[in-house]
Short mmCIF file of C-alpha atoms in Angstrom, two decimals:
data_model
loop_
_atom_site.label_atom_id
_atom_site.label_comp_id
_atom_site.label_asym_id
_atom_site.label_seq_id
_atom_site.Cartn_x
_atom_site.Cartn_y
_atom_site.Cartn_z
CA UNK A 24 134.38 102.15 124.89
CA UNK A 25 131.22 102.04 123.06
CA UNK A 26 132.75 104.37 120.82
CA UNK A 27 135.63 102.87 119.49
CA UNK A 28 133.42 99.73 119.18
CA UNK A 29 131.33 101.85 116.65
CA UNK A 30 134.11 102.40 114.88
CA UNK A 31 136.49 99.97 115.06
CA UNK A 32 132.80 98.21 112.90
CA UNK A 33 132.24 100.83 110.67
CA UNK A 34 134.88 100.05 108.94
CA UNK A 35 134.54 96.65 109.21
CA UNK A 36 131.72 97.48 107.01
CA UNK A 37 132.81 99.30 104.58
CA UNK A 38 134.65 96.19 103.97
CA UNK A 39 138.40 95.11 103.29
CA UNK A 40 138.98 97.40 100.65
CA UNK A 41 138.85 99.66 102.88
CA UNK A 42 139.87 98.44 106.38
CA UNK A 43 142.82 97.61 104.48
CA UNK A 44 144.86 100.85 103.84
CA UNK A 45 143.20 102.10 107.29
CA UNK A 46 145.16 98.73 108.90
CA UNK A 47 148.41 99.33 107.08
CA UNK A 48 148.55 102.63 106.90
CA UNK A 49 148.44 102.55 111.21
CA UNK A 50 150.98 99.66 111.42
CA UNK A 51 153.51 101.72 109.19
CA UNK A 52 153.03 104.55 111.13
CA UNK A 53 154.19 102.30 114.31
CA UNK A 54 157.01 101.97 112.73
CA UNK A 55 157.77 104.93 111.66
CA UNK A 56 157.25 106.04 108.45
CA UNK A 57 155.16 109.06 107.52
CA UNK A 58 152.17 109.64 107.54
CA UNK A 59 151.59 109.92 103.33
CA UNK A 60 154.06 107.48 102.69
CA UNK A 61 152.33 104.27 105.23
CA UNK A 62 148.93 105.49 103.78
CA UNK A 63 150.40 104.81 100.78
CA UNK A 64 151.41 101.43 101.65
CA UNK A 65 148.30 100.75 102.33
CA UNK A 66 146.25 102.41 99.45
CA UNK A 67 148.16 99.81 97.23
CA UNK A 68 147.79 96.90 99.18
CA UNK A 69 143.51 97.51 98.95
CA UNK A 70 143.68 98.15 95.15
CA UNK A 71 145.98 94.56 94.85
CA UNK A 72 142.91 93.00 97.22
CA UNK A 73 140.47 94.79 94.63
CA UNK A 74 141.99 93.37 91.14
CA UNK A 75 142.46 90.40 92.85
CA UNK A 76 139.06 89.15 94.08
CA UNK A 77 137.95 90.40 90.86
CA UNK A 78 140.58 88.39 89.10
CA UNK A 79 138.75 85.42 91.62
CA UNK A 80 135.60 86.44 90.22
CA UNK A 81 136.52 85.73 87.39
CA UNK A 82 138.09 82.57 87.86
CA UNK A 83 135.38 80.55 89.66
CA UNK A 84 132.33 82.09 86.42
CA UNK A 85 134.69 80.85 83.65
CA UNK A 86 136.15 77.19 85.68
CA UNK A 87 132.93 76.68 88.26
CA UNK A 88 131.43 74.62 85.23
CA UNK A 89 134.28 73.61 83.59
CA UNK A 90 135.30 71.73 86.44
CA UNK A 91 131.06 70.38 87.69
CA UNK A 92 131.21 69.22 84.32
CA UNK A 93 134.56 66.57 84.53
CA UNK A 94 133.26 66.04 87.75
CA UNK A 95 130.50 64.56 86.04
CA UNK A 96 131.04 63.31 82.57
CA UNK A 97 134.53 61.17 84.02
CA UNK A 98 133.52 61.11 87.33
CA UNK A 99 136.91 62.50 89.51
CA UNK A 100 136.23 64.56 91.72
CA UNK A 101 138.05 67.49 91.87
CA UNK A 102 135.58 69.86 93.19
CA UNK A 103 137.28 72.45 95.79
CA UNK A 104 139.40 74.48 93.34
CA UNK A 105 143.09 75.77 94.14
CA UNK A 106 142.68 79.42 93.75
CA UNK A 107 146.38 81.13 94.79
CA UNK A 108 148.05 81.55 97.27
CA UNK A 109 147.92 85.08 96.46
CA UNK A 110 144.06 85.32 96.62
CA UNK A 111 144.20 83.50 100.53
CA UNK A 112 146.62 85.62 101.29
CA UNK A 113 144.57 88.47 100.60
CA UNK A 114 141.50 86.77 102.34
CA UNK A 115 143.85 86.96 105.43
CA UNK A 116 144.54 90.25 105.67
CA UNK A 117 140.68 91.38 105.26
CA UNK A 118 139.87 89.11 107.77
CA UNK A 119 139.08 92.30 111.28
CA UNK A 120 141.70 90.24 113.86
CA UNK A 121 143.88 91.23 111.05
CA UNK A 122 144.93 93.71 112.77
CA UNK A 123 146.30 91.87 115.91
CA UNK A 124 147.10 88.18 114.39
CA UNK A 125 150.12 90.85 113.27
CA UNK A 126 151.15 92.95 115.97
CA UNK A 127 151.46 89.10 117.91
CA UNK A 128 152.83 87.95 115.56
CA UNK A 129 155.75 90.71 115.32
CA UNK A 130 155.71 91.09 120.08
CA UNK A 131 156.54 87.00 119.05
CA UNK A 132 158.94 87.95 117.49
CA UNK A 133 160.48 90.34 120.21
CA UNK A 134 159.83 88.44 122.75
CA UNK A 135 161.95 85.90 120.80
CA UNK A 136 164.80 87.65 120.48
CA UNK A 137 164.78 89.12 124.00
CA UNK A 138 164.69 86.00 125.82
CA UNK A 139 167.64 85.08 122.68
CA UNK A 140 165.78 81.73 121.80
CA UNK A 141 165.19 82.65 118.30
CA UNK A 142 168.19 84.19 116.86
CA UNK A 143 165.00 85.64 113.53
CA UNK A 144 164.23 88.59 112.57
CA UNK A 145 161.72 87.91 110.99
CA UNK A 146 161.12 91.78 109.26
CA UNK A 147 158.96 90.59 106.05
CA UNK A 148 155.81 91.36 107.21
CA UNK A 149 154.75 90.36 104.29
CA UNK A 150 154.10 86.81 105.14
CA UNK A 151 153.08 87.06 108.47
CA UNK A 152 149.86 85.79 106.00
CA UNK A 153 151.72 82.42 106.22
CA UNK A 154 150.52 81.87 109.77
CA UNK A 155 147.77 84.58 110.76
CA UNK A 156 145.59 82.75 108.68
CA UNK A 157 145.19 79.68 111.04
CA UNK A 158 144.13 82.35 113.19
CA UNK A 159 142.21 83.09 110.89
CA UNK A 160 139.97 80.00 110.76
CA UNK A 161 140.47 78.96 114.07
CA UNK A 162 138.16 82.22 115.32
CA UNK A 163 136.06 81.35 112.34
CA UNK A 164 135.73 77.47 113.80
CA UNK A 165 135.36 77.97 117.27
CA UNK A 166 134.08 82.44 117.57
CA UNK A 167 137.14 82.56 120.47
CA UNK A 168 139.62 85.26 119.87
CA UNK A 169 141.99 83.53 121.92
CA UNK A 170 141.61 80.85 120.81
CA UNK A 171 142.62 82.39 117.28
CA UNK A 172 145.12 84.60 118.39
CA UNK A 173 146.58 82.06 120.99
CA UNK A 174 146.78 79.49 116.93
CA UNK A 175 148.52 81.82 115.51
CA UNK A 176 151.63 82.68 118.14
CA UNK A 177 152.16 79.15 118.01
CA UNK A 178 152.66 79.65 115.12
CA UNK A 179 155.08 82.20 114.77
CA UNK A 180 156.46 80.31 117.39
CA UNK A 181 156.96 77.17 114.98
CA UNK A 182 157.68 78.92 112.25
CA UNK A 183 160.80 81.27 113.67
CA UNK A 184 162.08 77.86 115.26
CA UNK A 185 161.97 76.30 111.43
CA UNK A 186 164.39 79.13 110.07
CA UNK A 187 167.43 78.25 112.71
CA UNK A 188 167.49 75.09 112.47
CA UNK A 189 167.30 75.43 108.18
CA UNK A 190 169.07 78.41 108.19
CA UNK A 191 172.89 76.15 107.65
CA UNK A 192 171.31 75.25 104.85
CA UNK A 193 170.30 78.40 102.78
CA UNK A 194 174.24 79.16 103.22
CA UNK A 195 175.63 76.07 102.86
CA UNK A 196 173.11 75.21 100.03
CA UNK A 197 172.14 78.79 98.21
CA UNK A 198 175.28 80.63 99.81
CA UNK A 199 173.52 82.92 101.58
CA UNK A 200 174.79 83.85 104.85
CA UNK A 201 173.37 85.78 107.49
CA UNK A 202 170.12 85.20 106.34
CA UNK A 203 166.32 82.67 107.45
CA UNK A 204 163.57 81.38 105.51
CA UNK A 205 160.85 82.51 107.88
CA UNK A 206 158.49 81.85 104.46
CA UNK A 207 155.80 79.52 105.60
CA UNK A 208 155.29 78.57 102.11
CA UNK A 209 158.60 76.65 101.91
CA UNK A 210 159.60 76.20 105.35
CA UNK A 211 156.45 73.73 105.65
CA UNK A 212 158.08 71.29 102.96
CA UNK A 213 160.59 70.87 105.84
CA UNK A 214 158.18 68.20 108.16
CA UNK A 215 158.05 66.44 105.92
CA UNK A 216 162.02 66.14 104.70
CA UNK A 217 163.73 65.72 107.23
CA UNK A 218 162.10 62.37 108.64
CA UNK A 219 161.51 60.71 105.09
CA UNK A 220 164.76 61.60 103.80
CA UNK A 221 166.54 59.65 106.25
CA UNK A 222 164.72 56.87 105.51
CA UNK A 223 166.14 57.56 101.67
CA UNK A 224 169.57 57.06 103.02
CA UNK A 225 169.37 54.45 104.60
CA UNK A 226 168.26 52.91 100.69
CA UNK A 227 171.68 52.72 98.95
CA UNK A 228 169.14 53.21 95.48
CA UNK A 229 168.27 56.97 97.34
CA UNK A 230 171.48 58.06 98.30
CA UNK A 231 173.80 56.64 95.14
CA UNK A 232 171.64 58.21 92.48
CA UNK A 233 173.97 59.98 90.15
CA UNK A 234 171.05 60.74 88.00
CA UNK A 235 171.76 64.13 88.43
CA UNK A 236 169.25 68.24 87.19
CA UNK A 237 171.18 68.48 84.12
CA UNK A 238 169.94 65.15 82.98
CA UNK A 239 166.53 66.22 83.52
CA UNK A 240 167.02 70.32 81.48
CA UNK A 241 166.81 68.85 78.25
CA UNK A 242 163.10 67.33 79.16
CA UNK A 243 161.65 71.03 79.59
CA UNK A 244 161.85 74.08 79.14
CA UNK A 245 158.55 75.61 77.08
CA UNK A 246 155.76 74.27 79.63
CA UNK A 247 157.16 75.51 82.09
CA UNK A 248 156.19 78.94 81.49
CA UNK A 249 152.76 80.07 83.30
CA UNK A 250 150.95 81.69 80.23
CA UNK A 251 151.11 77.94 78.50
CA UNK A 252 151.19 76.23 81.10
CA UNK A 253 146.71 77.37 82.97
CA UNK A 254 146.11 77.64 78.77
CA UNK A 255 147.06 73.99 79.51
CA UNK A 256 145.31 73.01 82.15
CA UNK A 257 142.48 75.12 80.66
CA UNK A 258 142.24 73.18 77.62
CA UNK A 259 142.42 69.13 79.09
CA UNK A 260 139.39 70.30 81.73
CA UNK A 261 137.41 72.31 78.71
CA UNK A 262 138.39 68.64 76.71
CA UNK A 263 137.20 66.81 79.80
CA UNK A 264 133.81 68.74 79.94
CA UNK A 265 132.79 68.01 77.01
CA UNK A 266 133.31 71.49 75.69
CA UNK A 267 133.04 72.32 71.57
CA UNK A 268 136.25 73.57 70.35
CA UNK A 269 135.29 77.21 71.41
CA UNK A 270 134.87 77.12 74.26
CA UNK A 271 137.87 74.41 74.84
CA UNK A 272 140.51 77.43 73.74
CA UNK A 273 138.85 79.97 75.40
CA UNK A 274 138.09 78.18 78.90
CA UNK A 275 141.84 77.73 77.30
CA UNK A 276 142.75 81.35 77.65
CA UNK A 277 141.02 82.00 80.31
CA UNK A 278 142.81 80.42 82.13
CA UNK A 279 146.03 81.74 80.70
CA UNK A 280 144.99 85.12 82.11
CA UNK A 281 144.42 83.62 85.71
CA UNK A 282 147.55 82.80 85.65
CA UNK A 283 148.74 86.25 84.60
CA UNK A 284 147.30 88.22 86.34
CA UNK A 285 147.09 87.03 89.29
CA UNK A 286 151.75 87.33 89.86
CA UNK A 287 151.12 90.89 88.56
CA UNK A 288 147.85 92.24 91.98
CA UNK A 289 149.62 89.99 94.19
CA UNK A 290 152.66 92.40 93.45
CA UNK A 291 150.89 95.59 94.46
CA UNK A 292 150.37 93.49 98.15
CA UNK A 293 154.33 93.28 98.12
CA UNK A 294 155.06 96.62 96.61
CA UNK A 295 152.34 97.89 99.66
CA UNK A 296 153.99 96.34 102.18
CA UNK A 297 157.84 96.65 100.67
CA UNK A 298 158.11 100.13 102.53
CA UNK A 299 156.52 97.74 106.00
CA UNK A 300 159.12 95.35 106.26
CA UNK A 301 161.97 97.86 105.60
CA UNK A 302 160.92 100.93 108.44
CA UNK A 303 160.14 97.37 110.38
CA UNK A 304 163.90 96.57 109.57
CA UNK A 305 166.17 99.28 110.61
CA UNK A 306 163.61 99.19 113.72
CA UNK A 307 164.68 95.99 114.36
CA UNK A 308 167.89 96.20 113.91
CA UNK A 309 168.13 99.88 116.11
CA UNK A 310 166.97 98.16 119.60
CA UNK A 311 168.59 94.89 118.38
CA UNK A 312 172.77 95.72 118.33
CA UNK A 313 175.15 93.32 118.92
CA UNK A 314 173.16 90.59 119.01
CA UNK A 315 174.26 87.03 116.32
CA UNK A 316 170.86 87.65 114.02
CA UNK A 317 169.60 86.11 110.79
CA UNK A 318 167.92 88.62 108.71
CA UNK A 319 164.46 87.15 108.06
CA UNK A 320 163.51 86.70 103.78
CA UNK A 321 161.18 85.85 102.33
CA UNK A 322 161.98 82.35 100.48
CA UNK A 323 161.71 83.99 96.70
CA UNK A 324 166.11 84.70 97.27
CA UNK A 325 166.19 81.00 95.94
CA UNK A 326 163.69 80.19 94.91
CA UNK A 327 165.35 80.78 91.09
CA UNK A 328 168.18 77.56 92.05
CA UNK A 329 168.19 76.08 88.58
CA UNK A 330 168.60 72.60 90.95
CA UNK A 331 165.22 74.18 91.53
CA UNK A 332 162.96 75.17 88.98
CA UNK A 333 163.99 71.57 87.80
CA UNK A 334 162.86 70.46 90.37
CA UNK A 335 159.40 71.89 90.12
CA UNK A 336 159.31 72.07 86.47
CA UNK A 337 158.92 67.72 87.67
CA UNK A 338 156.63 68.24 90.20
CA UNK A 339 154.81 70.33 88.56
CA UNK A 340 153.13 67.95 85.78
CA UNK A 341 153.18 64.63 88.68
CA UNK A 342 151.30 66.72 91.25
CA UNK A 343 148.23 67.07 88.63
CA UNK A 344 148.58 63.26 88.06
CA UNK A 345 148.64 62.24 92.19
CA UNK A 346 145.54 64.67 92.18
CA UNK A 347 143.42 62.71 90.31
CA UNK A 348 144.59 59.36 91.63
CA UNK A 349 144.95 59.68 95.88
CA UNK A 350 142.33 58.37 97.30
CA UNK A 351 140.20 61.29 99.48
CA UNK A 352 141.46 64.02 96.96
CA UNK A 353 139.20 66.95 96.38
CA UNK A 354 141.03 69.60 95.07
CA UNK A 355 141.81 70.68 91.98
CA UNK A 356 145.62 72.01 91.42
CA UNK A 357 145.55 74.90 89.51
CA UNK A 358 147.02 78.98 90.75
CA UNK A 359 149.10 77.34 92.99
CA UNK A 360 151.66 75.14 90.59
CA UNK A 361 153.46 78.47 90.05
CA UNK A 362 154.49 78.44 93.50
CA UNK A 363 155.27 74.28 93.26
CA UNK A 364 159.37 76.43 93.54
CA UNK A 365 158.49 77.24 97.41
CA UNK A 366 157.57 74.17 98.07
CA UNK A 367 160.36 71.94 97.09
CA UNK A 368 162.78 75.22 97.77
CA UNK A 369 164.74 73.44 100.54
CA UNK A 370 163.93 69.83 99.75
CA UNK A 371 166.77 70.45 97.42
CA UNK A 372 169.27 72.63 99.88
CA UNK A 373 168.33 69.27 102.02
CA UNK A 374 169.31 66.38 99.76
CA UNK A 375 171.97 69.09 98.11
CA UNK A 376 170.25 68.70 95.03
CA UNK A 377 169.44 65.24 95.14
CA UNK A 378 167.35 64.59 92.18
CA UNK A 379 165.51 61.06 92.62
CA UNK A 380 164.89 61.79 96.54
CA UNK A 381 164.07 65.77 95.22
CA UNK A 382 160.67 63.84 93.16
CA UNK A 383 160.08 61.44 95.27
CA UNK A 384 160.08 64.22 98.80
CA UNK A 385 158.19 66.53 96.78
CA UNK A 386 155.31 63.85 96.05
CA UNK A 387 154.71 63.20 99.58
CA UNK A 388 154.63 66.88 100.28
CA UNK A 389 151.79 67.26 97.28
CA UNK A 390 150.05 64.41 98.65
CA UNK A 391 149.87 65.98 102.34
CA UNK A 392 148.71 69.69 100.61
CA UNK A 393 146.27 67.48 98.78
CA UNK A 394 145.18 66.19 101.42
CA UNK A 395 144.89 69.21 103.88
CA UNK A 396 143.42 71.56 101.49
CA UNK A 397 140.66 68.80 101.24
CA UNK A 398 139.78 68.83 104.63
CA UNK A 399 139.71 72.60 105.38
CA UNK A 400 138.11 73.91 101.71
CA UNK A 401 135.36 73.84 103.59
CA UNK A 402 136.30 76.37 105.63
CA UNK A 403 138.12 78.56 103.72
CA UNK A 404 135.29 78.86 100.72
CA UNK A 405 133.26 80.43 103.96
CA UNK A 406 135.80 83.05 105.01
CA UNK A 407 135.69 83.22 101.24
CA UNK A 408 132.16 84.40 100.99
CA UNK A 409 132.40 85.93 104.63
CA UNK A 410 134.70 88.95 103.28
CA UNK A 411 132.49 89.67 100.33
CA UNK A 412 134.71 87.34 97.87
CA UNK A 413 131.62 86.77 95.17
CA UNK A 414 132.20 82.81 93.87
CA UNK A 415 128.79 82.30 91.61
CA UNK A 416 126.76 80.31 91.45
CA UNK A 417 129.33 77.08 91.30
CA UNK A 418 128.41 75.26 94.73
CA UNK A 419 132.89 74.70 93.43
CA UNK A 420 134.99 75.25 97.12
CA UNK A 421 138.60 77.02 97.16
CA UNK A 422 141.40 76.23 98.39
CA UNK A 423 145.25 76.90 98.00
CA UNK A 424 148.50 75.18 98.94
CA UNK A 425 148.71 78.12 101.03
CA UNK A 426 146.83 78.34 104.78
CA UNK A 427 145.83 75.00 106.43
CA UNK A 428 146.93 72.89 103.65
CA UNK A 429 150.80 73.61 104.75
CA UNK A 430 151.24 69.94 107.65
CA UNK A 431 152.70 72.34 109.85
CA UNK A 432 149.19 74.45 109.72
CA UNK A 433 146.97 72.04 109.44
CA UNK A 434 147.51 70.15 113.01
CA UNK A 435 148.03 73.76 114.04
CA UNK A 436 144.52 74.23 113.34
CA UNK A 437 143.33 70.80 114.13
CA UNK A 438 144.52 70.91 117.37
CA UNK A 439 142.79 74.19 118.60
CA UNK A 440 139.46 73.13 116.68
CA UNK A 441 139.01 69.47 116.71
CA UNK A 442 139.16 69.26 121.40
CA UNK A 443 141.49 71.56 121.76
CA UNK A 444 142.03 70.38 125.75
CA UNK A 445 143.73 66.41 124.91
CA UNK A 446 145.09 68.69 121.11
CA UNK A 447 147.68 70.89 121.83
CA UNK A 448 148.89 70.37 125.09
CA UNK A 449 150.53 66.79 122.54
CA UNK A 450 151.13 69.77 119.52
CA UNK A 451 153.24 71.16 122.64
CA UNK A 452 155.45 68.08 123.38
CA UNK A 453 155.57 66.88 119.84
CA UNK A 454 157.24 70.02 119.09
CA UNK A 455 158.99 71.11 122.91
CA UNK A 456 161.16 67.30 121.28
CA UNK A 457 161.72 68.91 119.03
CA UNK A 458 163.16 72.15 120.35
CA UNK A 459 165.23 69.89 122.97
CA UNK A 460 167.15 67.59 119.71
CA UNK A 461 167.86 70.35 117.00
CA UNK A 462 169.09 73.57 119.43
CA UNK A 463 170.29 71.02 122.42
CA UNK A 464 171.15 67.12 121.29
CA UNK A 465 172.86 67.78 117.97
CA UNK A 466 174.84 70.90 119.35
CA UNK A 467 175.71 68.09 121.94
CA UNK A 468 176.87 65.83 119.51
CA UNK A 469 178.13 68.35 117.65
CA UNK A 470 180.52 69.04 119.83
CA UNK A 471 181.26 65.90 121.15
CA UNK A 472 182.24 65.24 116.97
CA UNK A 473 184.12 67.83 117.34
CA UNK A 474 186.34 66.43 119.95
CA UNK A 475 186.89 63.39 118.91
CA UNK A 476 188.36 64.84 115.92
CA UNK A 477 190.80 67.26 118.72
CA UNK A 478 191.99 63.27 120.46
CA UNK A 479 192.59 61.99 116.70
#
């Protein structure tokens, strides 16, 4: 045991750029990949992490002083910089307990499939980081690995059931049968959208709205490009900070560069994990032949929908405005503005493209992201420093629209860190009630409706 622990400690001390390739190589070989392909996948992830680390250092070095000056000049206290989901994913995969969390999530998926308690086969290994980060943050706060693993397991169960319940939306609205979307960043919006959509349906103004996506599209276009978006935000921050014109323009170009480069580095993560996902899918299909399964894919398969893109382009500037006026918010939206389509995709499907409802629900989701992101920014910043990310000399915190800024992730994090003996049972009761409603009550109602139609 001492030998095993010393080897484990060696890789922890070597840092994430060494540990990541080792972990991914082992996972790939378990799913049947040859060692050369598994190692190449792991090395690609290590390179992606190194790239994101460099960009994150560059971004905080440039934005940190400007944001601090902006706060001093305007009195707007937005001192938690949104560094983007890709940076948060890199921090998650660099955690020393990531291997335990990934295998726990996979095992939970297999157990639920065996027990026929889910139909979702989540082969999107890359997006396991959304579930794992909650465990990482719980472990960091509590120093209790059992609570950390437990938090990720609860996140996994919630995610797979939300995937089951929302699968009809994916099939009916987006026209993709047999697929569910166990991507927490997309599903999280439904936790707010389901009850709010029900409420808005009671108001004729929203229920009968005829304002369409096509009506809005003619006002958008040029400013939807992430490169332009980064430049505009950088120039605005520089101007509010009181910089001279040369420094303002430099900041604008720097922010454009960040929004272009982060997705490119993040794509290395996805490239590295693709062979692992493919191998996991083949392994799972061999083990669960003859079962009705929804293949769990990345929500990227639906965010290109025109209704989704148009809604996102409307929500993005409103998100920035909301951040400036929302009481208690400290998050400065930036890098994750580019992935707002993920946050609104399932909202659009739920409302069937009702644009006014999309905007109202989208802003409610945005407010929750800002508040929850503010609450957990100090923990996220401390973890980033622990895995070796240099945040510069500025006092900026980091946040994101991912991690525990998402509502169900935040609630699970809160339950496992704040009086867990009380909070965890409450969380489980609420989720059990939701499970009963969706899996049993709605099924019974559907059968009753079918019987009444047959009788008529």
